[in-house]
């Protein structure tokens, strides 16, 4: 597979009134290949959407590097709330065509062909194209949003919480669409979501984000069954019926996620982690490689890899 983008130690800081600094992304490193779906998982406020916006060029990173596999990368982005990002007065065809029109393409046969191809790729037919966006059901509107993001044939498609506003049937339809798009070897997909079951069903690899830092990344099946970071394990426990045959030790994180304006020293999870030790607050832990591109930022991950029972809450109460 050819590499679409490599992100190394991405950092984004927002300067607020009064001189305060909000560290939205402290350190994010990952790569995405063509034909691949990478899932980016984390709680609200963890920095996931900011990463996506940096990749799409909507925000300028304050540190790190974004290296593209082509000289002129094209990025399509689908935002969290389709009704907030699509002009409701447009007909569907106009919404899909908007990026081409904004780049100077004139109305005509070529434009119509491109719109029909993009619509068809997401399961919309000609009868949908003349409907008004403001009256469109949520699933069809999300499909139109994805068609709009695809119409310029992007190297990378960023999907930011694409199933959040959908009912179960519509959610299933959009996930099936993502599976179909995954088969397109010319496009890579970054799927940003806190919907763990959705992430597991459509991705090859995942990256786990906490308080602006990616703390674990690797193959989807491996992280869902055998995570080595306490935060990842706590997240996986929160998703019911992931794999009843592989019960996980219970994890209880103390308190709430800190404010990005008040990041703790050392490991960002240290104040909440049941397994933290004194060294956890000394410095942010480096990534450790456990093979098959499974990387973990936790100074105790080697202990957890050697003895998974160590992650049982009762064996390591917080002092």
Coordinates of C-alpha atoms in Angstrom, one line a residue, residues 74-228:
X74 CA -6.7 16.7 -1.8
X75 CA -8.6 16.3 1.4
X76 CA -12.4 15.9 1.8
X77 CA -14.1 16.5 5.1
X78 CA -17.5 15.5 6.5
X79 CA -18.4 17.5 9.6
X80 CA -20.3 16.3 12.7
X81 CA -23.6 18.0 12.0
X82 CA -24.6 17.7 8.3
X83 CA -27.4 20.3 8.7
X84 CA -24.9 22.8 10.0
X85 CA -22.5 22.3 7.1
X86 CA -24.9 22.0 4.2
X87 CA -26.9 24.9 2.8
X88 CA -30.5 23.8 3.4
X89 CA -31.7 25.9 0.5
X90 CA -29.6 24.0 -1.9
X91 CA -31.0 21.1 -3.9
X92 CA -28.9 17.9 -3.3
X93 CA -27.0 18.3 -6.6
X94 CA -26.0 21.8 -5.7
X95 CA -24.7 20.7 -2.3
X96 CA -22.6 18.0 -3.9
X97 CA -21.4 20.2 -6.7
X98 CA -20.5 23.1 -4.4
X99 CA -16.7 22.3 -4.1
X100 CA -16.3 22.1 -7.9
X101 CA -18.2 25.3 -8.4
X102 CA -16.1 27.0 -5.7
X103 CA -13.0 26.0 -7.7
X104 CA -14.2 27.5 -10.9
X105 CA -15.9 24.6 -12.8
X106 CA -18.8 25.9 -14.9
X107 CA -22.2 24.3 -15.0
X108 CA -22.4 21.8 -17.8
X109 CA -22.1 18.2 -18.8
X110 CA -18.8 17.6 -17.0
X111 CA -20.2 19.0 -13.8
X112 CA -23.3 16.9 -14.1
X113 CA -21.3 13.8 -14.7
X114 CA -19.1 14.4 -11.7
X115 CA -22.1 15.0 -9.5
X116 CA -23.9 11.8 -10.7
X117 CA -20.8 9.8 -10.2
X118 CA -20.2 11.1 -6.6
X119 CA -23.9 10.6 -5.8
X120 CA -23.9 7.1 -7.1
X121 CA -20.8 6.2 -5.1
X122 CA -22.7 6.9 -1.9
X123 CA -26.0 5.2 -2.9
X124 CA -27.9 8.3 -4.2
X125 CA -29.7 8.2 -7.5
X126 CA -30.9 10.9 -9.9
X127 CA -34.2 11.1 -8.1
X128 CA -32.5 12.3 -5.0
X129 CA -30.5 15.1 -6.7
X130 CA -33.5 17.4 -7.2
X131 CA -34.7 17.1 -3.5
X132 CA -34.1 20.1 -1.2
X133 CA -31.5 19.6 1.5
X134 CA -33.6 21.0 4.3
X135 CA -36.3 18.3 3.8
X136 CA -33.9 15.4 3.4
X137 CA -33.8 12.6 6.0
X138 CA -30.7 12.4 8.1
X139 CA -29.1 9.4 6.4
X140 CA -29.6 10.8 2.9
X141 CA -28.2 14.2 4.0
X142 CA -25.1 12.5 5.5
X143 CA -24.7 10.5 2.2
X144 CA -24.9 13.8 0.3
X145 CA -22.3 15.3 2.6
X146 CA -20.0 12.4 1.9
X147 CA -20.6 12.7 -1.8
X148 CA -19.7 16.4 -1.6
X149 CA -16.4 15.5 0.2
X150 CA -15.6 12.8 -2.4
X151 CA -16.4 14.9 -5.6
X152 CA -12.9 16.2 -5.9
X153 CA -11.5 12.7 -5.6
X154 CA -9.6 13.2 -2.4
X155 CA -6.5 11.4 -1.3
X156 CA -7.9 11.5 2.3
X157 CA -11.5 11.6 3.5
X158 CA -11.9 12.8 7.0
X159 CA -15.2 11.7 8.6
X160 CA -15.9 13.5 11.9
X161 CA -18.5 11.7 13.9
X162 CA -20.5 10.7 10.8
X163 CA -23.0 8.5 12.8
X164 CA -23.6 10.8 15.8
X165 CA -26.9 12.3 14.7
X166 CA -28.3 9.2 13.1
X167 CA -31.0 6.7 14.2
X168 CA -29.9 3.0 14.3
X169 CA -31.1 2.2 10.8
X170 CA -29.4 5.3 9.3
X171 CA -26.2 4.6 11.3
X172 CA -26.1 1.1 9.8
X173 CA -26.5 2.5 6.3
X174 CA -23.7 5.0 6.7
X175 CA -21.4 2.3 8.2
X176 CA -22.1 0.0 5.2
X177 CA -21.2 3.0 3.0
X178 CA -17.9 3.4 4.7
X179 CA -17.2 -0.3 4.2
X180 CA -17.9 0.1 0.5
X181 CA -15.7 3.2 0.3
X182 CA -12.9 1.3 2.0
X183 CA -12.6 -0.9 -1.1
X184 CA -11.6 2.2 -3.1
X185 CA -7.8 1.8 -3.2
X186 CA -7.3 5.4 -4.2
X187 CA -8.7 7.0 -1.0
X188 CA -7.7 6.8 2.6
X189 CA -10.2 7.4 5.4
X190 CA -9.7 8.9 8.9
X191 CA -12.8 8.0 10.9
X192 CA -13.1 10.2 14.0
X193 CA -15.7 8.8 16.5
X194 CA -16.5 7.8 20.1
X195 CA -18.7 5.1 18.7
X196 CA -16.5 2.1 19.5
X197 CA -18.7 -0.5 17.9
X198 CA -18.8 1.5 14.7
X199 CA -15.0 1.9 14.8
X200 CA -14.5 -1.8 15.3
X201 CA -16.8 -2.7 12.4
X202 CA -15.1 -0.7 9.7
X203 CA -11.4 0.0 10.6
X204 CA -8.1 -1.8 10.1
X205 CA -6.2 0.2 12.7
X206 CA -7.1 2.6 15.5
X207 CA -5.5 5.3 17.5
X208 CA -6.6 6.2 21.0
X209 CA -6.5 9.8 22.1
X210 CA -6.6 11.2 25.6
X211 CA -6.2 14.9 26.5
X212 CA -4.6 15.8 23.3
X213 CA -2.2 12.9 23.1
X214 CA -2.4 9.6 21.2
X215 CA -1.6 7.0 24.0
X216 CA -2.0 3.8 22.0
X217 CA -2.3 2.8 18.4
X218 CA -2.3 -0.4 16.4
X219 CA -4.4 -3.1 14.7
X220 CA -8.1 -2.8 15.5
X221 CA -8.7 -6.4 16.6
X222 CA -5.6 -6.4 18.8
X223 CA -6.5 -3.2 20.7
X224 CA -10.1 -4.2 21.2
X225 CA -9.1 -7.6 22.6
X226 CA -5.7 -6.9 24.3
X227 CA -5.1 -3.2 25.0
X228 CA -2.0 -2.3 26.9

